Coordinates of C-alpha atoms in Angstrom, one line a residue:
L1152 CA 24.6 14.8 -9.7
Q1153 CA 21.5 14.3 -8.7
A1154 CA 20.2 15.1 -13.3
A1155 CA 22.5 12.3 -13.0
V1156 CA 20.9 9.8 -10.4
G1157 CA 17.3 10.7 -12.3
C1158 CA 18.8 9.8 -15.7
A1159 CA 20.3 6.5 -14.0
Q1160 CA 17.2 5.7 -12.6
L1161 CA 15.7 6.2 -16.1
E1162 CA 17.3 4.4 -17.2
Q1163 CA 15.9 0.9 -15.0
L1164 CA 12.9 2.6 -15.1
D1165 CA 11.2 -1.1 -16.9
G1166 CA 12.4 -3.5 -14.6
F1167 CA 12.1 -1.5 -11.3
V1168 CA 7.6 -1.2 -13.0
A1169 CA 8.2 -4.8 -13.9
A1170 CA 9.9 -5.8 -10.6
K1171 CA 6.8 -3.6 -9.2
R1172 CA 4.2 -5.1 -11.1
R1173 CA 5.2 -8.2 -10.4
I1174 CA 4.8 -7.6 -5.9
A1175 CA 1.8 -6.5 -7.0
R1176 CA 0.2 -9.4 -8.4
R1177 CA 1.6 -11.8 -5.6
Y1178 CA 0.0 -10.0 -3.0
D1179 CA -3.1 -9.6 -4.6
E1180 CA -2.7 -13.6 -5.5
E1181 CA -1.8 -14.6 -1.8
L1182 CA -4.4 -12.2 0.0
G1183 CA -7.2 -11.0 -2.7
A1184 CA -9.1 -14.0 -1.8
L1185 CA -9.0 -13.5 2.4
P1186 CA -12.0 -12.5 4.2
G1187 CA -12.4 -8.8 4.3
V1188 CA -9.3 -7.9 2.2
G1189 CA -9.7 -5.8 -1.4
C1190 CA -7.6 -5.6 -4.3
F1191 CA -5.6 -2.1 -5.4
P1192 CA -8.3 -1.6 -8.9
R1193 CA -7.1 -1.1 -11.8
P1194 CA -9.0 0.2 -14.3
A1195 CA -9.6 -1.7 -17.7
W1196 CA -8.5 1.2 -19.7
A1197 CA -5.3 1.4 -18.3
E1198 CA -1.8 -0.2 -16.5
S1199 CA -0.9 0.4 -13.2
A1200 CA 2.8 0.8 -12.7
C1201 CA 2.2 -0.9 -9.0
W1202 CA 4.1 1.4 -7.6
F1203 CA 2.3 1.8 -4.4
S1204 CA 1.3 -2.2 -3.6
G1205 CA -1.4 -2.9 -0.8
V1206 CA -4.4 -4.3 0.5
T1207 CA -8.7 -2.7 1.3
V1208 CA -8.5 -4.8 4.6
A1209 CA -13.1 -4.5 6.4
T1210 CA -12.2 -5.0 9.3
P1211 CA -9.8 -4.4 12.2
T1212 CA -8.4 -1.2 10.8
V1213 CA -5.5 -0.2 9.3
A1214 CA -4.8 1.3 12.6
E1215 CA -5.2 -1.8 14.6
L1216 CA -3.3 -4.4 11.9
R1217 CA -0.1 -2.3 11.8
P1218 CA 1.0 -2.5 15.7
L1219 CA 0.1 -6.5 15.1
L1220 CA 2.4 -6.7 12.3
R1221 CA 4.6 -4.3 13.7
E1222 CA 5.0 -6.9 16.2
Q1223 CA 6.3 -9.9 13.2
G1224 CA 8.7 -7.3 11.5
V1225 CA 6.5 -6.7 8.9
D1226 CA 6.4 -2.2 8.6
S1227 CA 3.5 -1.4 6.7
R1228 CA 1.9 1.9 6.0
P1229 CA -1.2 3.5 6.2
F1230 CA -2.5 5.5 3.0
W1231 CA -2.1 9.2 2.3
K1232 CA -4.2 11.5 5.1
P1233 CA -7.0 13.4 3.7
V1234 CA -6.1 16.8 2.5
H1235 CA -8.5 18.1 4.8
L1236 CA -8.0 15.7 7.4
Q1237 CA -4.6 17.5 7.9
V1238 CA -4.1 19.8 10.0
P1239 CA -3.0 22.9 8.2
Y1240 CA -6.2 22.0 6.3
R1241 CA -8.5 21.5 9.0
Q1242 CA -10.4 24.5 10.0
A1243 CA -10.5 25.7 6.0
P1244 CA -13.8 25.2 3.6
A1245 CA -14.4 21.5 3.0
T1246 CA -18.3 19.4 2.1
A1247 CA -19.5 16.6 3.2
M1248 CA -16.2 13.8 2.5
P1249 CA -17.4 10.1 3.2
V1250 CA -16.6 8.0 1.3
C1251 CA -12.1 9.5 1.4
E1252 CA -12.6 9.9 5.0
A1253 CA -13.7 5.9 5.0
L1254 CA -11.6 4.7 2.4
W1255 CA -8.1 5.9 3.6
Q1256 CA -8.0 4.5 6.7
R1257 CA -9.0 1.0 5.2
V1258 CA -6.6 1.0 2.2
L1259 CA -3.5 -0.8 4.4
T1260 CA 0.4 -0.2 2.2
L1261 CA 2.5 -3.1 1.8
P1262 CA 6.7 -3.1 1.4
C1263 CA 7.0 -2.7 -2.0
S1264 CA 10.4 -2.0 -2.6
T1265 CA 12.0 -3.4 -6.5
G1266 CA 14.9 -5.4 -4.0
L1267 CA 12.4 -6.7 -2.5
T1268 CA 12.6 -10.7 -2.3
D1269 CA 10.7 -13.8 -2.9
G1270 CA 11.3 -14.5 1.1
E1271 CA 10.7 -11.1 2.0
Q1272 CA 7.1 -11.1 0.2
A1273 CA 6.2 -14.8 1.6
Q1274 CA 7.3 -13.4 4.9
V1275 CA 4.9 -10.4 4.7
I1276 CA 1.7 -12.5 3.2
A1277 CA 2.0 -15.2 6.0
A1278 CA 1.7 -12.0 8.7
V1279 CA -0.1 -10.3 7.7
R1280 CA -3.0 -13.9 7.0
S1281 CA -1.4 -14.0 10.9
V1282 CA -2.9 -10.8 12.1
L1283 CA -6.1 -10.8 9.9
A1284 CA -6.8 -14.7 11.4
R1285 CA -6.7 -13.1 15.3

């Protein structure tokens, strides 16, 4: 059963990736020029599937932004917490990793389901603009 679902999903892959790229492009265009906001980097040597979409923020932090967005009906997510900071691995040997420790707190992933409508994305964009303007 799972293989059948997977095969059916693969038949739609091109459409899914096109939708993900369209969503990411709109976030970049609508939010990327705001002060303190950055777009997800895209290397010149590859084309991203844009499976996650969102922005990077300098200030306020993602932890501060998420509740404000939730008040406006937008569920955002933090990026993946570095493994060495997760509870099961806190006592494991690790080197200092200040870049990843700072970066993961600045990546805000925004709604990017392939079923996200233009109107729903407009609501997300308006909410992000609103909370950043505070």
